[in-house]
Amino acid sequence: MVRPIVLLFLLCVPSSFAVKTSDFKTCAQAGFCRRGRALASRAQDNASWKSPYSVDSSSISVAPDQALFTAGVKSSLYPDIKFSLDVRIHDDGVVRVRMDEVDGLRKRYDEAASWALIAEPKLSREITWTVGNKDVRAIYGAKKENEVVVNLEPLRISLLRNGKEQVVLNGRGLLHMEHFRTKEIPRPEDTPEEGLDEDDVQVVMQVKPTAWFEGETEDGYWEESFGSNTDSKPKGPESHSLDITFPNHGHVYGIPQHATRLDLPTTTGENATYSDPYRLWNSDVFEYLASSPMSLYGSIPVMHAHSAESTVAIFNAVASETWIDVDHPTTKSSSTHWISESGILDVFLMPGPNPDEIFKQYTRLTGTPALPAHWALGHHQCRWNYISSDDIRSVQKRFDEHDMPVDVFWLDIEYAEEHKYFIWDKKTFPDPVDMTRDVEALGRKMVVIIDPHLKRTANYPVYKEASDLGVLVKSKSGDAEYEGWCWSGSSAWIDFFNPGAWEWWKGLFKTTSQGDKWSWVESTENTYIWNDMNEPSVFNGPEISMPRDNIHYGGWEHRDIHNINGMLLPNLTSQALVARSDPPKRPFVLTRSFYAGSQRFGAMWTGDNLGTWDHMAVGIYMVLANGIAGMTFGGSDIGGFFGNPEPEMLVRWYQVGAFNPFFRAHAHLDTKRREPYLLDEPYRGMLRDILRLRYTMLPIWYTAFHDASIYGIPILRPVHESIHFLMMPHYVVFPRDEAGFSLDDQYFIGGSGLLVKPIVHKDVTEIDVYIAEDQVYYNYFSHVAYRGSAKGKHVTVPAALHEIPLLIRGGSILPTRERPRRSSPLMKRDPFTLRVALDKTGYAKGQLYLDDGETFSHLEGNIVWREFVAEKTVKKAKTIKITSSDLVSKNLDTAVDGVSLTKYDPLNAFARSVESVRVEKIVVLGLSSKPVSVKVEGGEELVYEFTPGVAAEGKKEGQASVLVIKDPGVSITKDWAIVIQA
Amino acid sequence: MPTMLRLGAMAPFLSFLAPLGVLAAGVDKTHGVPPNMVSRYVPVKSSSSETWKCLDGSKEILWSSVNDDYCDCSDGSDEPGTGACPNSTFYCRNEGHIGSIIPSSRVNDGLCEAECCDGSDELPGVCPNVCKEAGEIYRKTQEEERKIRKKGSKIRSSYIAFAHKEKKRLEGVIETSTQEIAVREKEVARLRDIVERSESLSAAALEHKKTSPLYESLIMHSNALKSLQQEHKKHLEREKALGDILDALRRGYNPNYQDMAVLEAVRGWESLAGLPHINDVGKDEEGSHEEAAIKTEVEGEEELEEDMWTAEELEKDLDNLLKTDYVSLLLEHEKHVNSPVTDSILLDLSSYLPDTLVPQYEAFRDTLVSWLQTLGIIHGAPQSAGEDSKMRQTLNDAEHSLRLAKDEKKRAEDDLNDLFDPKGYGAEGEWKKLDKTCLEKDTGDYTYEVCLFDEAKQKPNKGGQTFSLGKFHSWNPDSQPGDPAYYVKQVYRGGTKCWNGPNRSVVLILSCGTDNVIHTVAEPEKCEYHLTGTTPALCLPLDTPEGNKDEL
């Protein structure tokens, strides 16, 4: 949901659909960003620029048998100020660099990483630092391919691979950590003497010895105003600046969330696309632009740098406002400049060397995306607002009448009396539990919104308890609770940094009475949660958020923790949902705001998008960018939150949504209703087909989610080659194919081999799809075979309104469930269809992961994880054998998230519950000739139909040959083999 | 070849497959086939095999492939009893109750469908047969509905009786007005004859008179005034709309946002409209304070020059002024100028004379007048013009009366037509009784009122503006007149426009009930209201075909 009706009213000249950019700062309006950019431009103009920071070689201390060293750092600008440096290498090769001010006037915020990291990383014990006169070095890696070099004067840190620099810190000398200082009150003798004009004063000031680096004036050091808000900035300047250079990588991706292309456009240098740096400051931006470096709802300071040789990444664990300039000095290199308002420097360098390894390294730091409940992959229907329990019932009825599958109905803020979340408005929702039961009766769930702002009224038990517990955010004085304005009017915000709030918050979600403590007895275990407005959004606050000088637990200012503030709410809410039931069920929490590590707690969406083609397109890039930064379970509002999309646009938007991990339709209060059953034919039928297509593919999605949820532990042992992305952009799948490095409008679904290019333009009837390899690809629907080329090739695929450009990569086996049902839990006992898409050598493989989809019993081995392989029995033979084999016993360490199974029982409770589920059909694409016999190994002939056509082997394009094997009757849980004799 | 028969002979390691076929093996070939289609589900036997043709004729398959839980036919007809085909349906016999048809997506999905009380949509043992109970409940509700229908249909017949009475009344009106029309038509014809005769003489003179600068200027003034009035009205409407917007802003804006632009706008509006500052107004007395304030302000503003019209006069009397018959006025004027002293009764006399005497009188008058002119007692010239004008007025009055009579007849005829028009008050006139009947529903903040066939309104309970939600527009536009479904929905359109939204509108969904009541009010989309209610007008007698629908 969101941005307000009220603001709409205040700001909006009717039909002006655009953000009021003046509500949000540009770099020039933020003192520290202005200083940071000025620093960069002074450096650029000064050929003899040299960083004032250096390591004090006498202070270097190497930890015994650990890949860690610490040292003191000095700045020639302020010889009396002490800094510390801490460089360590983790057991998976990730390098962490930390720098802090020591014995300063105050303490810098140093807890950002502790919220982002899943655990304290283990240090390597196999690496030794070599301390020399000029540098400290360490060489490591299986082939000694990696090297970290810390130059002492000036301080410069680089990570090399095979002698080539991958990433360099402070290579441009922009490193700066503003030390804490006391505000100087001008003494009488400082005031200009009579007769001196201002220019003379300027001359006097120019002799300031630090001016060459910091500039002549104290620009925005203390109090700053923006609009009608004033930031008191009692701690003064404390920003830091760091240049991060990728001398050998011409493409950078990541640092979500921005509405822009995946391959990040430049912000500085010649012909820069944007004039402002990318900004990370979680913001509720009303009607955001479809192409802009402005900050949005979430921030993940993770950047991939990529070239055909290697991929490397950095994670800058900072929670304060951060601006990032991006430039490509040459087409083969990238340079970035990071400017943050407060906190310590804490940067992780991930050596790669390919996107998949990056993902492993990153998820070992911040956790893998949680394996969601299976139903969460279904179709979600939302609107601001379904206005009553009868409205929900009637929407459900209409879906069922039109036999359109849907799993979840959502309630936005209007269910809550006076926007007191948890408290049902009994005028319109007199029977919330009965309503939920009616939805549950068809295997469905409810998701209800709970926002972090609490209406300040004593008759609201949640506010009263929070107030009594003293767990509300405080205003700048530090003693009174902060009052701001949000949906509920005068509101207070829960401070989830306060551990005192945690158990209390978890208790609220209990569905049974908890004595004198309030709990949500008017909910059921099928009521799941949507956390919105958690940037936090404050209507009357600076930039629609909280004042930076507000005080959180531990005395930290809001400025220090702003970008991680949003992730705490879904963190605690998901814990609450686990804790409310016994045995525990997997939580589902949708969040608008997020940070590195948020993937552990649930799904995100791209916020309040517009119903325009531009927004439809940028939604895909945004979900891709979030995905490579770990936040894979994402999607954008189908149809656009604002506006009334015409039927064609709505059909295309459902096609986009069906190929996003998170598949939700949502709409603003002012829009016309647009539930799919409301459209006229032929559109209604198209939407039903899309919804059904998504449901047939749930096994593919669930398997991809499973893949993404698994750590690569232990890292040094050979493991199942897992794919860690749900939506795989081209550079991830083909990291050496330069032509695909900027592609973000087509992508693969996990490791399935499905390649999709959703249509995001009007009046399209066909489209070019890029194929990066010399391989056969099949149209999912028509079975037409296309051929790519090792140099890359575009093929033209039909894309009329009822068609989705969806190709199967030769060599893939796709498990689907083809029977339409009203909701996904009702598919539990349905048989599978396997699509075997042979590659040009006559080979294919695929996998299927199944578990009960809702509890944690998968962690005890109650799973089925199969691999299907189609291959020639003997090389060059014509006989092809399709086998099903267990993957769990071969991959005990990587079968489930975070746990090493000690053994696997193929007859585990879950497997037994689905052993009667069979494969009802096998479709083989690309056989070279009609089989003479098809049988289950050791069994009788099977019934089959063969339609001749193009074979996988060879060069031809056109309708592929199709073999349909009728009902082989084999169980999905068991080993079997089917022999196709040609 | 049926899958299951094969499996018995399989290698031992595949014996686990046995349970997979439970469904296929256990399903009868006509399972899920509706009674009228059972005859189509028979095998074609030949010496070697039994076969069957898909119902659309597209394919011939083995008889054993029917209901084997695998979709062979593109039309889905080979799997009437399983969920294997996405596009087929399943028939539940529901013995003891009423048979029903469900989509294949509900077969073998693990849920016991309410429509299939016999449980036949799921594997044996999954769903109990509850047709006895379901049948009883069904019959009970049917009985209750019957009772309501019975009672309601009695009321409905009283509505129909009303319509017939109304019909009689209208026919009476038509008859009376027909007679009146006949009389008045004669009268008009006679007067017209007189007027035409006299006017034909003076038409040319009149044209000449019309070129008088005074007349021309008058017409120009009149036109200008008309335009001004129109323009004025437009501005009033705009001002009203603007005032509404600003009022909403004033009441709804959030002072805590600290948005100076908004605050200034609010303050400016308050000063212009003479309202106290919203934050200074006690919430409860807000309304009365403001009204008082407006009054004093308005009085203060009014400083009119002598003879200038007040706003009230402008509003009330301007229309009448503009309706002035300028031709008559021209002639009056001339008369006035020509006879400054006396307003001769002589010239007006014709109006007072019985019609039969008029010609004689005119002859006499003409003589008299020429004589008087000669004597200089009255001025010569177009005296007859004034006379013509009077005659014209008489004719106009007569024509007006005739029109009234005709209108009354027309109205009565229209009403009579509507009365039994399927698009109007229903084929039996059962809705006539409810014409302009107002139903209300209090939802707490607002009371919603629908005056049937007239207008729907939203009236705030705690003071504020009443909004029109629209005027009666049509019955159910998605249905055909005469269809029962046609009368369950009324559409009201063209209500007050929503700020930044559509004109308000209402869909009223009605069903049979013993009272005329609105039960629910909802606003599923901004400014589009959905109301539900009951009325006896929809309670068809139990013996009509619609009354005995016995399907699920």
Short mmCIF file of N, CA, C and O in Angstrom, two decimals, chain B residues 69-141:
data_model
loop_
_atom_site.label_atom_id
_atom_site.label_comp_id
_atom_site.label_asym_id
_atom_site.label_seq_id
_atom_site.Cartn_x
_atom_site.Cartn_y
_atom_site.Cartn_z
N ASP B 69 -8.24 -41.71 -15.81
CA ASP B 69 -7.48 -40.65 -15.16
C ASP B 69 -6.32 -40.15 -16.04
O ASP B 69 -5.28 -39.75 -15.54
N TYR B 70 -6.52 -40.20 -17.35
CA TYR B 70 -5.57 -39.62 -18.29
C TYR B 70 -6.37 -38.98 -19.40
O TYR B 70 -7.30 -39.60 -19.93
N CYS B 71 -6.03 -37.78 -19.73
CA CYS B 71 -6.84 -37.03 -20.69
C CYS B 71 -6.43 -37.36 -22.12
O CYS B 71 -5.34 -36.99 -22.54
N ASP B 72 -7.30 -38.07 -22.83
CA ASP B 72 -7.01 -38.43 -24.23
C ASP B 72 -7.69 -37.48 -25.22
O ASP B 72 -7.13 -37.17 -26.26
N CYS B 73 -8.92 -37.09 -24.91
CA CYS B 73 -9.70 -36.30 -25.87
C CYS B 73 -9.48 -34.81 -25.63
O CYS B 73 -9.48 -34.35 -24.49
N SER B 74 -9.38 -34.06 -26.75
CA SER B 74 -9.16 -32.63 -26.58
C SER B 74 -10.38 -31.96 -25.96
O SER B 74 -10.28 -30.92 -25.33
N ASP B 75 -11.56 -32.57 -26.11
CA ASP B 75 -12.75 -31.96 -25.51
C ASP B 75 -12.98 -32.44 -24.07
O ASP B 75 -13.96 -32.07 -23.44
N GLY B 76 -12.08 -33.31 -23.60
CA GLY B 76 -12.18 -33.77 -22.22
C GLY B 76 -13.25 -34.82 -21.98
O GLY B 76 -13.48 -35.24 -20.84
N SER B 77 -13.91 -35.25 -23.07
CA SER B 77 -15.08 -36.11 -22.86
C SER B 77 -14.73 -37.52 -22.39
O SER B 77 -15.59 -38.24 -21.91
N ASP B 78 -13.46 -37.91 -22.52
CA ASP B 78 -13.11 -39.28 -22.10
C ASP B 78 -12.93 -39.39 -20.59
O ASP B 78 -12.78 -40.47 -20.06
N GLU B 79 -12.92 -38.24 -19.88
CA GLU B 79 -12.71 -38.30 -18.44
C GLU B 79 -13.84 -37.61 -17.67
O GLU B 79 -13.62 -36.66 -16.92
N PRO B 80 -15.08 -38.11 -17.85
CA PRO B 80 -16.18 -37.44 -17.14
C PRO B 80 -16.10 -37.65 -15.63
O PRO B 80 -16.67 -36.86 -14.88
N GLY B 81 -15.39 -38.68 -15.21
CA GLY B 81 -15.43 -39.03 -13.79
C GLY B 81 -14.13 -38.76 -13.05
O GLY B 81 -14.00 -39.13 -11.89
N THR B 82 -13.14 -38.13 -13.70
CA THR B 82 -11.87 -37.83 -13.03
C THR B 82 -11.53 -36.37 -13.24
O THR B 82 -12.21 -35.66 -13.98
N GLY B 83 -10.46 -35.94 -12.65
CA GLY B 83 -10.05 -34.55 -12.84
C GLY B 83 -8.96 -34.43 -13.90
O GLY B 83 -8.26 -33.43 -13.95
N ALA B 84 -8.82 -35.46 -14.76
CA ALA B 84 -7.67 -35.49 -15.66
C ALA B 84 -7.73 -34.44 -16.76
O ALA B 84 -6.69 -33.96 -17.21
N CYS B 85 -8.93 -34.09 -17.21
CA CYS B 85 -9.03 -33.10 -18.28
C CYS B 85 -9.41 -31.74 -17.69
O CYS B 85 -10.34 -31.65 -16.90
N PRO B 86 -8.72 -30.70 -18.10
CA PRO B 86 -8.98 -29.39 -17.49
C PRO B 86 -10.33 -28.79 -17.89
O PRO B 86 -10.85 -27.94 -17.20
N ASN B 87 -10.88 -29.26 -19.00
CA ASN B 87 -12.05 -28.56 -19.53
C ASN B 87 -13.34 -29.38 -19.44
O ASN B 87 -14.29 -29.14 -20.16
N SER B 88 -13.37 -30.41 -18.56
CA SER B 88 -14.58 -31.22 -18.51
C SER B 88 -15.38 -30.93 -17.24
O SER B 88 -14.96 -30.16 -16.39
N THR B 89 -16.56 -31.53 -17.18
CA THR B 89 -17.39 -31.36 -15.99
C THR B 89 -17.74 -32.72 -15.41
O THR B 89 -17.59 -33.75 -16.07
N PHE B 90 -18.20 -32.68 -14.19
CA PHE B 90 -18.49 -33.90 -13.44
C PHE B 90 -19.91 -33.82 -12.91
O PHE B 90 -20.31 -32.78 -12.37
N TYR B 91 -20.66 -34.90 -13.08
CA TYR B 91 -22.04 -34.91 -12.60
C TYR B 91 -22.15 -35.72 -11.31
O TYR B 91 -21.73 -36.87 -11.25
N CYS B 92 -22.68 -35.10 -10.26
CA CYS B 92 -22.94 -35.84 -9.01
C CYS B 92 -24.41 -36.19 -8.98
O CYS B 92 -25.26 -35.31 -9.17
N ARG B 93 -24.68 -37.47 -8.73
CA ARG B 93 -26.09 -37.89 -8.72
C ARG B 93 -26.84 -37.32 -7.52
O ARG B 93 -28.00 -36.95 -7.62
N ASN B 94 -26.17 -37.32 -6.38
CA ASN B 94 -26.78 -36.80 -5.15
C ASN B 94 -28.14 -37.42 -4.87
O ASN B 94 -29.13 -36.71 -4.67
N GLU B 95 -28.20 -38.76 -4.87
CA GLU B 95 -29.50 -39.40 -4.64
C GLU B 95 -30.06 -38.98 -3.28
O GLU B 95 -29.34 -38.93 -2.30
N GLY B 96 -31.33 -38.68 -3.26
CA GLY B 96 -31.95 -38.17 -2.04
C GLY B 96 -31.94 -36.65 -2.03
O GLY B 96 -32.51 -36.00 -1.16
N HIS B 97 -31.28 -36.10 -3.00
CA HIS B 97 -31.21 -34.65 -3.14
C HIS B 97 -31.27 -34.33 -4.62
O HIS B 97 -31.86 -35.09 -5.38
N ILE B 98 -30.66 -33.29 -5.06
CA ILE B 98 -30.75 -32.93 -6.47
C ILE B 98 -29.38 -33.05 -7.11
O ILE B 98 -28.37 -32.61 -6.53
N GLY B 99 -29.34 -33.65 -8.29
CA GLY B 99 -28.07 -33.83 -8.98
C GLY B 99 -27.46 -32.48 -9.35
O GLY B 99 -28.15 -31.48 -9.47
N SER B 100 -26.10 -32.47 -9.50
CA SER B 100 -25.48 -31.20 -9.89
C SER B 100 -24.20 -31.44 -10.67
O SER B 100 -23.64 -32.53 -10.67
N ILE B 101 -23.77 -30.39 -11.34
CA ILE B 101 -22.59 -30.49 -12.20
C ILE B 101 -21.50 -29.56 -11.66
O ILE B 101 -21.77 -28.40 -11.34
N ILE B 102 -20.29 -30.09 -11.53
CA ILE B 102 -19.17 -29.26 -11.07
C ILE B 102 -18.04 -29.34 -12.10
O ILE B 102 -17.96 -30.29 -12.87
N PRO B 103 -17.16 -28.34 -12.12
CA PRO B 103 -16.02 -28.42 -13.04
C PRO B 103 -15.03 -29.50 -12.61
O PRO B 103 -14.94 -29.82 -11.42
N SER B 104 -14.29 -30.02 -13.58
CA SER B 104 -13.35 -31.11 -13.29
C SER B 104 -12.28 -30.68 -12.29
O SER B 104 -11.68 -31.52 -11.63
N SER B 105 -12.03 -29.36 -12.18
CA SER B 105 -11.00 -28.91 -11.24
C SER B 105 -11.36 -29.27 -9.80
O SER B 105 -10.51 -29.20 -8.93
N ARG B 106 -12.59 -29.62 -9.57
CA ARG B 106 -13.01 -29.95 -8.19
C ARG B 106 -13.07 -31.44 -7.93
O ARG B 106 -13.45 -31.86 -6.84
N VAL B 107 -12.74 -32.23 -8.97
CA VAL B 107 -12.81 -33.68 -8.80
C VAL B 107 -11.47 -34.17 -8.26
O VAL B 107 -10.41 -33.81 -8.79
N ASN B 108 -11.52 -34.97 -7.22
CA ASN B 108 -10.30 -35.52 -6.61
C ASN B 108 -9.32 -34.45 -6.16
O ASN B 108 -8.11 -34.59 -6.33
N ASP B 109 -9.82 -33.37 -5.59
CA ASP B 109 -8.92 -32.36 -5.05
C ASP B 109 -8.85 -32.44 -3.53
O ASP B 109 -8.26 -31.56 -2.89
N GLY B 110 -9.50 -33.46 -2.98
CA GLY B 110 -9.42 -33.65 -1.53
C GLY B 110 -10.48 -32.88 -0.76
O GLY B 110 -10.59 -33.03 0.45
N LEU B 111 -11.25 -32.04 -1.44
CA LEU B 111 -12.31 -31.30 -0.75
C LEU B 111 -13.67 -31.90 -1.07
O LEU B 111 -13.93 -32.28 -2.21
N CYS B 112 -14.53 -31.96 -0.06
CA CYS B 112 -15.88 -32.44 -0.27
C CYS B 112 -16.73 -31.26 -0.70
O CYS B 112 -16.95 -30.34 0.08
N GLU B 113 -17.17 -31.28 -1.97
CA GLU B 113 -17.92 -30.14 -2.47
C GLU B 113 -19.34 -30.14 -1.89
O GLU B 113 -19.98 -31.19 -1.82
N ALA B 114 -19.80 -28.98 -1.55
CA ALA B 114 -21.18 -28.88 -1.07
C ALA B 114 -22.15 -29.32 -2.16
O ALA B 114 -23.19 -29.90 -1.88
N GLU B 115 -21.77 -29.07 -3.42
CA GLU B 115 -22.64 -29.43 -4.53
C GLU B 115 -22.73 -30.94 -4.72
O GLU B 115 -23.64 -31.42 -5.39
N CYS B 116 -21.74 -31.67 -4.19
CA CYS B 116 -21.75 -33.12 -4.34
C CYS B 116 -21.94 -33.77 -2.97
O CYS B 116 -20.97 -34.25 -2.37
N CYS B 117 -23.17 -33.75 -2.50
CA CYS B 117 -23.41 -34.26 -1.15
C CYS B 117 -23.18 -35.76 -1.07
O CYS B 117 -22.99 -36.32 0.00
N ASP B 118 -23.19 -36.45 -2.23
CA ASP B 118 -22.97 -37.91 -2.18
C ASP B 118 -21.48 -38.25 -2.12
O ASP B 118 -21.13 -39.42 -2.03
N GLY B 119 -20.61 -37.26 -2.17
CA GLY B 119 -19.18 -37.52 -2.04
C GLY B 119 -18.57 -38.18 -3.27
O GLY B 119 -17.41 -38.58 -3.23
N SER B 120 -19.32 -38.24 -4.35
CA SER B 120 -18.82 -38.97 -5.52
C SER B 120 -17.69 -38.25 -6.23
O SER B 120 -17.03 -38.82 -7.08
N ASP B 121 -17.42 -36.97 -5.87
CA ASP B 121 -16.35 -36.24 -6.55
C ASP B 121 -14.98 -36.61 -6.01
O ASP B 121 -13.97 -36.21 -6.57
N GLU B 122 -14.95 -37.33 -4.90
CA GLU B 122 -13.65 -37.73 -4.33
C GLU B 122 -13.56 -39.25 -4.31
O GLU B 122 -14.55 -39.96 -4.52
N LEU B 123 -12.34 -39.74 -4.04
CA LEU B 123 -12.15 -41.18 -3.95
C LEU B 123 -13.06 -41.75 -2.86
O LEU B 123 -13.35 -41.05 -1.88
N PRO B 124 -13.45 -43.00 -3.02
CA PRO B 124 -14.32 -43.60 -2.01
C PRO B 124 -13.67 -43.48 -0.63
O PRO B 124 -12.47 -43.65 -0.48
N GLY B 125 -14.48 -43.15 0.33
CA GLY B 125 -13.97 -43.07 1.71
C GLY B 125 -13.52 -41.68 2.10
O GLY B 125 -13.26 -41.42 3.27
N VAL B 126 -13.39 -40.79 1.14
CA VAL B 126 -12.92 -39.44 1.48
C VAL B 126 -14.08 -38.58 2.01
O VAL B 126 -13.97 -37.94 3.05
N CYS B 127 -15.18 -38.60 1.27
CA CYS B 127 -16.29 -37.75 1.66
C CYS B 127 -17.50 -38.60 2.01
O CYS B 127 -17.89 -39.48 1.23
N PRO B 128 -18.13 -38.34 3.14
CA PRO B 128 -19.33 -39.08 3.51
C PRO B 128 -20.50 -38.64 2.63
O PRO B 128 -20.48 -37.54 2.09
N ASN B 129 -21.48 -39.51 2.48
CA ASN B 129 -22.69 -39.15 1.76
C ASN B 129 -23.61 -38.40 2.72
O ASN B 129 -24.09 -38.95 3.69
N VAL B 130 -23.78 -37.14 2.47
CA VAL B 130 -24.61 -36.34 3.37
C VAL B 130 -25.85 -35.83 2.65
O VAL B 130 -26.43 -34.82 3.04
N CYS B 131 -26.25 -36.56 1.61
CA CYS B 131 -27.38 -36.07 0.80
C CYS B 131 -28.68 -36.03 1.60
O CYS B 131 -29.52 -35.17 1.36
N LYS B 132 -28.82 -36.99 2.55
CA LYS B 132 -30.05 -37.01 3.33
C LYS B 132 -30.15 -35.68 4.10
O LYS B 132 -31.16 -34.98 4.01
N GLU B 133 -29.07 -35.35 4.81
CA GLU B 133 -29.07 -34.12 5.60
C GLU B 133 -29.16 -32.90 4.68
O GLU B 133 -29.94 -31.97 4.93
N ALA B 134 -28.36 -32.95 3.62
CA ALA B 134 -28.34 -31.81 2.71
C ALA B 134 -29.72 -31.60 2.11
O ALA B 134 -30.21 -30.47 2.01
N GLY B 135 -30.35 -32.71 1.75
CA GLY B 135 -31.69 -32.64 1.17
C GLY B 135 -32.67 -32.03 2.15
O GLY B 135 -33.50 -31.18 1.78
N GLU B 136 -32.55 -32.48 3.41
CA GLU B 136 -33.47 -31.96 4.43
C GLU B 136 -33.29 -30.45 4.61
O GLU B 136 -34.26 -29.70 4.64
N ILE B 137 -32.02 -30.09 4.75
CA ILE B 137 -31.75 -28.65 4.94
C ILE B 137 -32.26 -27.86 3.74
O ILE B 137 -32.90 -26.84 3.88
N TYR B 138 -31.98 -28.44 2.58
CA TYR B 138 -32.40 -27.77 1.35
C TYR B 138 -33.92 -27.59 1.33
O TYR B 138 -34.42 -26.50 1.06
N ARG B 139 -34.61 -28.68 1.67
CA ARG B 139 -36.08 -28.60 1.63
C ARG B 139 -36.59 -27.60 2.67
O ARG B 139 -37.55 -26.88 2.45
N LYS B 140 -35.89 -27.61 3.81
CA LYS B 140 -36.30 -26.68 4.86
C LYS B 140 -36.15 -25.23 4.40
O LYS B 140 -37.07 -24.43 4.54
N THR B 141 -34.99 -24.94 3.85
CA THR B 141 -34.79 -23.56 3.37
C THR B 141 -35.77 -23.26 2.25
O THR B 141 -36.30 -22.15 2.18
#
